[in-house]
Amino acid sequence: TDVTALVEEIQKGEPLITAACVEHVVLLVQRLQQKLGEKENHKFSLFKVLRTHLLPLTNVAFNKSGSRFITGSYDRTCKLWDTASGEELRTLEGHKNVVYAIAFNNPYGDKIATGSFDKTCKLWSTETGKCYYTFRGHSAEIVCLSFNLQSTMVATGSMDTTAKLWDIEKGEEVATLRGHSAEIVALSFNTTGDKIITGSFDHTVAVWDVGTGRRLHTLIGHRGEISSAQFNWDCSLIVTGSMDKTCMLWNAATGTHLATLAGHSDEILDVCFDYTGQRIATASADGSARVYDAQTKKCIAQLEGHGSEISKVCFNPKGNFILTASSDKTARLWDAATGHCLQILEGHTDEIFSCAFNYKGDTIITGN
């Protein structure tokens, strides 16, 4: 791309880029080009094994830089860890049942939310471990949660068929999203924070207006429980994965069905977009993952080699690698364009159900 022309184009629609800072923006774009052009031969090696909890883990998550990560567990706690030293920094205690869903308020990372089978969500300070608020109101287990990118709100999804939005400054409930007829197992804000989607065992995904709590669209078409749902980065598309063995692509603004991505022979357990929203990766109980082109809707790569179901799939931030976690006790790293397996990450003695890249893409965390 011609950098100068690109910056001129950006400048037209962005009043904050004044003449004084054009040079700086040109430099940033050149740096980005350079970074994208770098060849990566990064091999991941086992760095640390952390015996984390007394009982099995439920989830793992990095802060944006990857300097810290958190683990949730059946032992009713969430632990905060230093990535480089592998040292446990603190234990967040107070839930009366399994801590199932956990998240940092990335990109800031100064708060942690934990959702539990005790029907509550707690908001914690990363620095002190102090519990700011306990959000009460759900009548059944909380199984999914998410911060908006603006870090003003946390959303919780529950087995009680509702999702709730909470104001993290005031510690108050903002809205209850009612309308599903079965458990909500997936939820996701768009990047602008004005919409949220909820995926349910009732086979549908609902699109909600965050400001009013009103349901805007119901995405109907799947013939099985929804396992995961996500917006792409520019908020134009929604991808949904289901136990009906298919993945569907939807127009986020209108709620219209754009395509059904078929090919798997068993339930789809996870779906995700890359950061640019050009590719979609699916993980299935059939032991394979697939990569689809979001524009052509065609399958461009099949990732085959795991000996058992794949429960988690994610792209690295650059979008050239895919990471899968499987119940065959391994995680695998794949080339997103060709589908070739680049590395098998071994060492776990039980199924891996959670995995993540840090933002830089040079560290991986796997949990079992």
Tab-separated table of C-alpha atoms in Angstrom:
chain	number	residue	atom	x	y	z
A	1	THR	CA	0.000	0.000	0.000
A	2	ASP	CA	1.143	3.568	-0.730
A	3	VAL	CA	1.510	4.855	2.839
A	4	THR	CA	1.163	8.558	2.025
A	5	ALA	CA	-2.022	7.983	0.019
A	6	LEU	CA	-3.440	5.818	2.798
A	7	VAL	CA	-2.760	8.451	5.460
A	8	GLU	CA	-4.333	11.146	3.252
A	9	GLU	CA	-7.419	8.921	2.969
A	10	ILE	CA	-7.535	8.404	6.758
A	11	GLN	CA	-7.079	12.142	7.337
A	12	LYS	CA	-10.202	12.964	5.289
A	13	GLY	CA	-12.462	11.096	7.665
A	14	GLU	CA	-10.593	11.702	10.899
A	15	PRO	CA	-10.597	15.313	12.137
A	16	LEU	CA	-8.173	14.503	14.971
A	17	ILE	CA	-5.351	13.876	12.497
A	18	THR	CA	-4.172	17.416	11.920
A	19	ALA	CA	-1.317	18.490	9.638
A	20	ALA	CA	1.012	18.528	12.641
A	21	CYS	CA	0.694	14.813	13.291
A	22	VAL	CA	0.554	13.465	9.719
A	23	GLU	CA	4.258	12.665	9.746
A	24	HIS	CA	3.856	10.653	12.933
A	25	VAL	CA	0.925	8.664	11.502
A	26	VAL	CA	2.979	7.917	8.360
A	27	LEU	CA	5.758	6.537	10.586
A	28	LEU	CA	3.290	4.385	12.528
A	29	VAL	CA	1.819	2.914	9.342
A	30	GLN	CA	5.326	2.205	8.017
A	31	ARG	CA	6.168	0.440	11.273
A	32	LEU	CA	2.994	-1.605	10.979
A	33	GLN	CA	3.899	-2.578	7.399
A	34	GLN	CA	7.339	-3.610	8.576
A	35	LYS	CA	5.891	-5.705	11.379
A	36	LEU	CA	3.452	-7.462	9.067
A	37	GLY	CA	6.304	-8.214	6.676
A	38	GLU	CA	8.541	-9.829	9.277
A	39	LYS	CA	9.018	-13.535	8.808
A	40	GLU	CA	8.220	-15.517	11.909
A	41	ASN	CA	9.957	-18.767	12.732
A	42	HIS	CA	8.912	-18.652	16.334
A	43	LYS	CA	9.001	-22.030	18.013
A	44	PHE	CA	7.159	-22.326	21.312
A	45	SER	CA	8.851	-24.311	24.037
A	46	LEU	CA	7.453	-25.437	27.371
A	47	PHE	CA	8.336	-22.621	29.737
A	48	LYS	CA	6.591	-23.437	32.993
A	49	VAL	CA	4.131	-25.906	34.431
A	50	LEU	CA	2.072	-24.316	37.176
A	51	ARG	CA	0.285	-26.581	39.617
A	52	THR	CA	-2.388	-24.025	40.054
A	53	HIS	CA	-5.430	-25.184	41.965
A	54	LEU	CA	-6.579	-28.015	44.178
A	55	LEU	CA	-9.345	-28.858	41.707
A	56	PRO	CA	-9.543	-28.659	37.877
A	57	LEU	CA	-9.370	-25.354	36.028
A	58	THR	CA	-12.368	-23.900	34.234
A	59	ASN	CA	-10.725	-21.092	32.266
A	60	VAL	CA	-7.547	-19.112	31.624
A	61	ALA	CA	-7.127	-15.532	30.351
A	62	PHE	CA	-4.267	-13.103	29.672
A	63	ASN	CA	-4.219	-9.371	30.223
A	64	LYS	CA	-3.469	-7.501	26.990
A	65	SER	CA	0.324	-7.414	27.270
A	66	GLY	CA	0.496	-10.983	28.542
A	67	SER	CA	2.412	-9.971	31.680
A	68	ARG	CA	-0.329	-11.433	33.887
A	69	PHE	CA	-2.882	-14.181	33.530
A	70	ILE	CA	-5.772	-15.529	35.563
A	71	THR	CA	-7.134	-19.002	36.183
A	72	GLY	CA	-10.616	-19.962	37.353
A	73	SER	CA	-11.278	-23.238	39.115
A	74	TYR	CA	-13.710	-25.685	40.640
A	75	ASP	CA	-11.977	-24.889	43.947
A	76	ARG	CA	-14.106	-21.672	44.066
A	77	THR	CA	-11.175	-19.301	43.543
A	78	CYS	CA	-9.573	-17.260	40.780
A	79	LYS	CA	-5.800	-16.883	40.883
A	80	LEU	CA	-3.663	-14.118	39.372
A	81	TRP	CA	-0.227	-15.078	38.046
A	82	ASP	CA	2.921	-13.350	36.846
A	83	THR	CA	3.661	-14.814	33.403
A	84	ALA	CA	7.448	-14.368	33.391
A	85	SER	CA	8.166	-15.815	36.833
A	86	GLY	CA	5.197	-18.187	37.063
A	87	GLU	CA	4.609	-16.790	40.519
A	88	GLU	CA	1.150	-16.703	42.051
A	89	LEU	CA	0.431	-13.046	42.847
A	90	ARG	CA	-2.879	-13.443	44.629
A	91	THR	CA	-5.926	-15.601	45.152
A	92	LEU	CA	-9.343	-14.030	44.713
A	93	GLU	CA	-11.536	-15.761	47.279
A	94	GLY	CA	-15.170	-15.269	48.197
A	95	HIS	CA	-17.314	-17.255	45.775
A	96	LYS	CA	-19.324	-20.078	47.320
A	97	ASN	CA	-19.187	-22.348	44.284
A	98	VAL	CA	-17.223	-23.049	41.074
A	99	VAL	CA	-15.607	-19.981	39.458
A	100	TYR	CA	-16.533	-20.715	35.863
A	101	ALA	CA	-16.157	-17.538	33.779
A	102	ILE	CA	-13.255	-15.078	34.153
A	103	ALA	CA	-12.018	-11.990	32.298
A	104	PHE	CA	-9.711	-9.003	32.457
A	105	ASN	CA	-11.122	-5.633	31.385
A	106	ASN	CA	-8.670	-5.500	28.463
A	107	PRO	CA	-7.040	-3.384	27.142
A	108	TYR	CA	-6.689	-1.809	30.618
A	109	GLY	CA	-6.286	-4.942	32.708
A	110	ASP	CA	-6.789	-3.199	36.056
A	111	LYS	CA	-9.985	-5.136	36.841
A	112	ILE	CA	-11.009	-8.783	36.842
A	113	ALA	CA	-14.531	-10.191	36.681
A	114	THR	CA	-15.420	-13.671	37.934
A	115	GLY	CA	-18.721	-15.445	37.290
A	116	SER	CA	-19.708	-18.364	39.465
A	117	PHE	CA	-22.115	-21.242	39.905
A	118	ASP	CA	-23.098	-19.415	43.129
A	119	LYS	CA	-25.191	-17.120	40.796
A	120	THR	CA	-23.041	-14.040	41.449
A	121	CYS	CA	-20.409	-12.097	39.547
A	122	LYS	CA	-17.618	-10.345	41.418
A	123	LEU	CA	-15.507	-7.392	40.293
A	124	TRP	CA	-11.939	-7.258	41.625
A	125	SER	CA	-8.943	-4.931	41.577
A	126	THR	CA	-6.005	-6.547	39.759
A	127	GLU	CA	-3.514	-4.561	41.838
A	128	THR	CA	-4.864	-5.149	45.339
A	129	GLY	CA	-7.150	-8.168	44.957
A	130	LYS	CA	-9.899	-6.197	46.666
A	131	CYS	CA	-13.471	-7.106	45.697
A	132	TYR	CA	-15.185	-3.902	44.523
A	133	TYR	CA	-18.666	-5.345	44.021
A	134	THR	CA	-20.649	-8.559	44.148
A	135	PHE	CA	-23.349	-8.468	41.474
A	136	ARG	CA	-26.449	-10.360	42.598
A	137	GLY	CA	-29.633	-10.952	40.660
A	138	HIS	CA	-29.301	-14.118	38.604
A	139	SER	CA	-31.367	-17.061	39.799
A	140	ALA	CA	-29.030	-19.759	38.413
A	141	GLU	CA	-25.358	-20.364	37.574
A	142	ILE	CA	-23.382	-17.737	35.647
A	143	VAL	CA	-21.570	-19.493	32.803
A	144	CYS	CA	-20.258	-16.661	30.619
A	145	LEU	CA	-19.229	-13.043	31.036
A	146	SER	CA	-17.574	-10.250	29.115
A	147	PHE	CA	-16.408	-6.660	29.575
A	148	ASN	CA	-17.121	-4.089	26.898
A	149	LEU	CA	-13.929	-2.656	25.384
A	150	GLN	CA	-14.687	0.727	26.929
A	151	SER	CA	-14.469	-0.912	30.369
A	152	THR	CA	-17.656	0.678	31.651
A	153	MET	CA	-19.757	-2.463	31.762
A	154	VAL	CA	-19.639	-6.183	32.362
A	155	ALA	CA	-22.231	-8.582	30.956
A	156	THR	CA	-23.139	-11.927	32.523
A	157	GLY	CA	-24.996	-14.848	30.946
A	158	SER	CA	-26.763	-17.440	33.036
A	159	MET	CA	-28.521	-20.777	33.119
A	160	ASP	CA	-31.597	-18.769	34.214
A	161	THR	CA	-32.089	-17.819	30.471
A	162	THR	CA	-31.200	-14.142	31.017
A	163	ALA	CA	-28.157	-11.941	30.559
A	164	LYS	CA	-27.517	-8.902	32.711
A	165	LEU	CA	-25.538	-5.727	32.113
A	166	TRP	CA	-23.770	-4.180	35.108
A	167	ASP	CA	-22.256	-0.712	35.528
A	168	ILE	CA	-18.752	-1.312	36.906
A	169	GLU	CA	-18.319	2.218	38.244
A	170	LYS	CA	-21.548	2.310	40.241
A	171	GLY	CA	-21.823	-1.410	40.884
A	172	GLU	CA	-25.435	-1.472	39.714
A	173	GLU	CA	-27.483	-3.533	37.311
A	174	VAL	CA	-28.166	-1.579	34.116
A	175	ALA	CA	-30.432	-4.003	32.261
A	176	THR	CA	-31.747	-7.553	32.172
A	177	LEU	CA	-31.896	-9.073	28.700
A	178	ARG	CA	-34.920	-11.376	28.623
A	179	GLY	CA	-36.259	-13.362	25.708
A	180	HIS	CA	-34.347	-16.620	25.444
A	181	SER	CA	-36.222	-19.775	26.384
A	182	ALA	CA	-33.128	-21.718	27.513
A	183	GLU	CA	-29.698	-21.235	29.071
A	184	ILE	CA	-27.397	-18.485	27.748
A	185	VAL	CA	-23.952	-19.981	27.186
A	186	ALA	CA	-22.190	-17.358	25.047
A	187	LEU	CA	-22.111	-13.578	24.940
A	188	SER	CA	-20.011	-10.971	23.243
A	189	PHE	CA	-19.961	-7.161	22.938
A	190	ASN	CA	-19.102	-5.510	19.650
A	191	THR	CA	-16.047	-3.242	19.670
A	192	THR	CA	-18.033	0.000	19.817
A	193	GLY	CA	-19.899	-1.327	22.852
A	194	ASP	CA	-23.386	-0.387	21.649
A	195	LYS	CA	-24.513	-3.958	20.892
A	196	ILE	CA	-24.190	-7.331	22.553
A	197	ILE	CA	-25.047	-10.828	21.318
A	198	THR	CA	-26.213	-13.765	23.415
A	199	GLY	CA	-26.156	-17.392	22.283
A	200	SER	CA	-28.500	-19.890	23.861
A	201	PHE	CA	-29.418	-23.551	24.127
A	202	ASP	CA	-32.742	-22.488	22.529
A	203	HIS	CA	-30.886	-22.640	19.152
A	204	THR	CA	-30.970	-18.842	18.655
A	205	VAL	CA	-28.671	-15.859	19.012
A	206	ALA	CA	-30.140	-12.501	20.034
A	207	VAL	CA	-28.680	-9.087	19.173
A	208	TRP	CA	-29.396	-6.448	21.841
A	209	ASP	CA	-29.084	-2.682	22.064
A	210	VAL	CA	-26.835	-2.023	25.069
A	211	GLY	CA	-28.254	1.426	25.769
A	212	THR	CA	-31.891	0.352	26.013
A	213	GLY	CA	-31.630	-3.392	26.685
A	214	ARG	CA	-33.998	-3.902	23.743
A	215	ARG	CA	-33.733	-6.943	21.474
A	216	LEU	CA	-32.910	-5.789	17.923
A	217	HIS	CA	-32.711	-9.114	16.063
A	218	THR	CA	-33.083	-12.815	16.678
A	219	LEU	CA	-30.799	-14.946	14.518
A	220	ILE	CA	-32.868	-18.016	13.701
A	221	GLY	CA	-31.571	-20.889	11.605
A	222	HIS	CA	-29.528	-23.249	13.731
A	223	ARG	CA	-31.055	-26.624	14.562
A	224	GLY	CA	-29.078	-27.240	17.706
A	225	GLU	CA	-27.774	-25.486	20.803
A	226	ILE	CA	-25.468	-22.510	20.197
A	227	SER	CA	-21.915	-23.089	21.452
A	228	SER	CA	-20.306	-19.756	20.611
A	229	ALA	CA	-20.978	-16.403	18.937
A	230	GLN	CA	-18.766	-13.450	18.064
A	231	PHE	CA	-18.716	-10.097	16.261
A	232	ASN	CA	-15.902	-9.291	13.859
A	233	TRP	CA	-13.720	-6.267	14.638
A	234	ASP	CA	-15.592	-3.694	12.545
A	235	CYS	CA	-18.955	-4.896	13.944
A	236	SER	CA	-20.369	-5.740	10.493
A	237	LEU	CA	-20.571	-9.529	10.848
A	238	ILE	CA	-21.574	-12.099	13.449
A	239	VAL	CA	-20.414	-15.707	13.408
A	240	THR	CA	-22.233	-18.449	15.334
A	241	GLY	CA	-21.289	-22.059	16.029
A	242	SER	CA	-23.757	-24.756	16.959
A	243	MET	CA	-24.214	-28.337	18.084
A	244	ASP	CA	-25.971	-28.842	14.706
A	245	LYS	CA	-22.445	-29.230	13.157
A	246	THR	CA	-22.641	-25.915	11.285
A	247	CYS	CA	-21.336	-22.418	11.628
A	248	MET	CA	-23.402	-19.480	10.330
A	249	LEU	CA	-22.471	-15.998	9.186
A	250	TRP	CA	-24.889	-13.082	9.713
A	251	ASN	CA	-25.134	-9.402	8.840
A	252	ALA	CA	-24.810	-7.667	12.222
A	253	ALA	CA	-26.795	-4.575	11.221
A	254	THR	CA	-29.839	-6.336	9.775
A	255	GLY	CA	-29.670	-9.781	11.391
A	256	THR	CA	-29.893	-11.470	7.983
A	257	HIS	CA	-28.352	-14.868	7.364
A	258	LEU	CA	-25.451	-14.622	4.902
A	259	ALA	CA	-24.049	-18.143	4.764
A	260	THR	CA	-23.924	-21.557	6.393
A	261	LEU	CA	-20.382	-22.879	6.733
A	262	ALA	CA	-20.735	-26.641	6.597
A	263	GLY	CA	-18.228	-29.482	6.448
A	264	HIS	CA	-17.791	-30.686	10.017
A	265	SER	CA	-19.144	-34.118	10.879
A	266	ASP	CA	-19.812	-33.370	14.553
A	267	GLU	CA	-20.771	-30.517	16.894
A	268	ILE	CA	-18.985	-27.177	16.552
A	269	LEU	CA	-17.610	-26.266	19.967
A	270	ASP	CA	-15.913	-22.932	19.235
A	271	VAL	CA	-15.727	-20.279	16.497
A	272	CYS	CA	-13.715	-17.088	16.113
A	273	PHE	CA	-12.758	-14.347	13.678
A	274	ASP	CA	-9.203	-13.195	13.127
A	275	TYR	CA	-8.579	-9.578	14.177
A	276	THR	CA	-9.313	-8.207	10.698
A	277	GLY	CA	-12.529	-10.199	10.313
A	278	GLN	CA	-11.368	-11.753	7.033
A	279	ARG	CA	-11.124	-15.323	8.260
A	280	ILE	CA	-13.180	-17.541	10.512
A	281	ALA	CA	-11.869	-20.573	12.395
A	282	THR	CA	-14.080	-23.361	13.705
A	283	ALA	CA	-13.297	-26.126	16.212
A	284	SER	CA	-15.308	-29.317	16.290
A	285	ALA	CA	-15.957	-32.468	18.275
A	286	ASP	CA	-14.961	-34.328	15.083
A	287	GLY	CA	-11.303	-33.605	16.012
A	288	SER	CA	-10.685	-31.115	13.221
A	289	ALA	CA	-10.648	-27.342	12.831
A	290	ARG	CA	-11.416	-25.402	9.664
A	291	VAL	CA	-10.612	-21.976	8.288
A	292	TYR	CA	-13.163	-20.144	6.126
A	293	ASP	CA	-12.858	-16.956	4.108
A	294	ALA	CA	-15.455	-14.482	5.436
A	295	GLN	CA	-15.967	-12.922	1.998
A	296	THR	CA	-16.136	-15.955	-0.280
A	297	LYS	CA	-17.602	-18.166	2.525
A	298	LYS	CA	-15.364	-20.980	1.251
A	299	CYS	CA	-13.324	-23.356	3.383
A	300	ILE	CA	-9.666	-22.494	2.740
A	301	ALA	CA	-7.942	-24.914	5.114
A	302	GLN	CA	-8.693	-28.058	7.115
A	303	LEU	CA	-6.649	-28.546	10.265
A	304	GLU	CA	-6.420	-32.276	10.826
A	305	GLY	CA	-4.259	-34.228	13.247
A	306	HIS	CA	-5.803	-34.043	16.706
A	307	GLY	CA	-6.845	-37.426	18.073
A	308	SER	CA	-9.960	-36.156	19.784
A	309	GLU	CA	-12.398	-33.236	19.994
A	310	ILE	CA	-11.146	-29.648	19.798
A	311	SER	CA	-12.826	-27.421	22.365
A	312	LYS	CA	-11.047	-24.115	21.703
A	313	VAL	CA	-9.642	-22.296	18.694
A	314	CYS	CA	-8.033	-18.843	18.374
A	315	PHE	CA	-5.940	-16.795	15.962
A	316	ASN	CA	-2.775	-15.036	17.061
A	317	PRO	CA	-3.198	-11.234	16.876
A	318	LYS	CA	-1.380	-11.090	13.532
A	319	GLY	CA	-3.739	-13.682	12.085
A	320	ASN	CA	-1.147	-15.983	10.522
A	321	PHE	CA	-1.251	-18.712	13.180
A	322	ILE	CA	-4.106	-20.666	14.719
A	323	LEU	CA	-3.996	-22.361	18.105
A	324	THR	CA	-6.235	-25.311	18.975
A	325	ALA	CA	-6.767	-27.064	22.309
A	326	SER	CA	-7.962	-30.648	22.389
A	327	SER	CA	-9.034	-33.419	24.724
A	328	ASP	CA	-6.184	-35.508	23.211
A	329	LYS	CA	-4.013	-33.675	25.840
A	330	THR	CA	-2.208	-31.538	23.242
A	331	ALA	CA	-2.482	-28.054	21.793
A	332	ARG	CA	-1.425	-27.472	18.205
A	333	LEU	CA	-0.136	-24.487	16.290
A	334	TRP	CA	-1.177	-24.220	12.633
A	335	ASP	CA	-0.425	-22.070	9.618
A	336	ALA	CA	-3.707	-20.206	9.052
A	337	ALA	CA	-3.242	-19.983	5.280
A	338	THR	CA	-2.213	-23.552	4.478
A	339	GLY	CA	-3.597	-25.531	7.417
A	340	HIS	CA	-0.201	-27.149	8.030
A	341	CYS	CA	0.546	-28.150	11.603
A	342	LEU	CA	3.604	-26.167	12.697
A	343	GLN	CA	3.959	-27.508	16.203
A	344	ILE	CA	2.411	-29.936	18.681
A	345	LEU	CA	2.465	-28.579	22.231
A	346	GLU	CA	2.719	-31.521	24.610
A	347	GLY	CA	3.071	-31.872	28.352
A	348	HIS	CA	-0.440	-31.939	29.758
A	349	THR	CA	-1.631	-35.214	31.256
A	350	ASP	CA	-5.317	-34.524	30.704
A	351	GLU	CA	-7.604	-32.812	28.209
A	352	ILE	CA	-6.851	-29.156	27.382
A	353	PHE	CA	-9.991	-27.040	27.260
A	354	SER	CA	-8.617	-23.505	27.290
A	355	CYS	CA	-5.837	-21.707	25.421
A	356	ALA	CA	-4.834	-18.148	24.586
A	357	PHE	CA	-2.165	-15.989	22.932
A	358	ASN	CA	-0.839	-12.817	24.462
A	359	TYR	CA	-1.245	-9.676	22.350
A	360	LYS	CA	2.319	-9.808	21.040
A	361	GLY	CA	1.754	-13.400	19.971
A	362	ASP	CA	4.962	-14.804	21.472
A	363	THR	CA	3.465	-16.535	24.513
A	364	ILE	CA	0.770	-19.182	24.720
A	365	ILE	CA	-1.105	-20.362	27.764
A	366	THR	CA	-2.952	-23.691	27.920
A	367	GLY	CA	-5.140	-24.929	30.767
A	368	ASN	CA	-6.465	-28.322	31.787
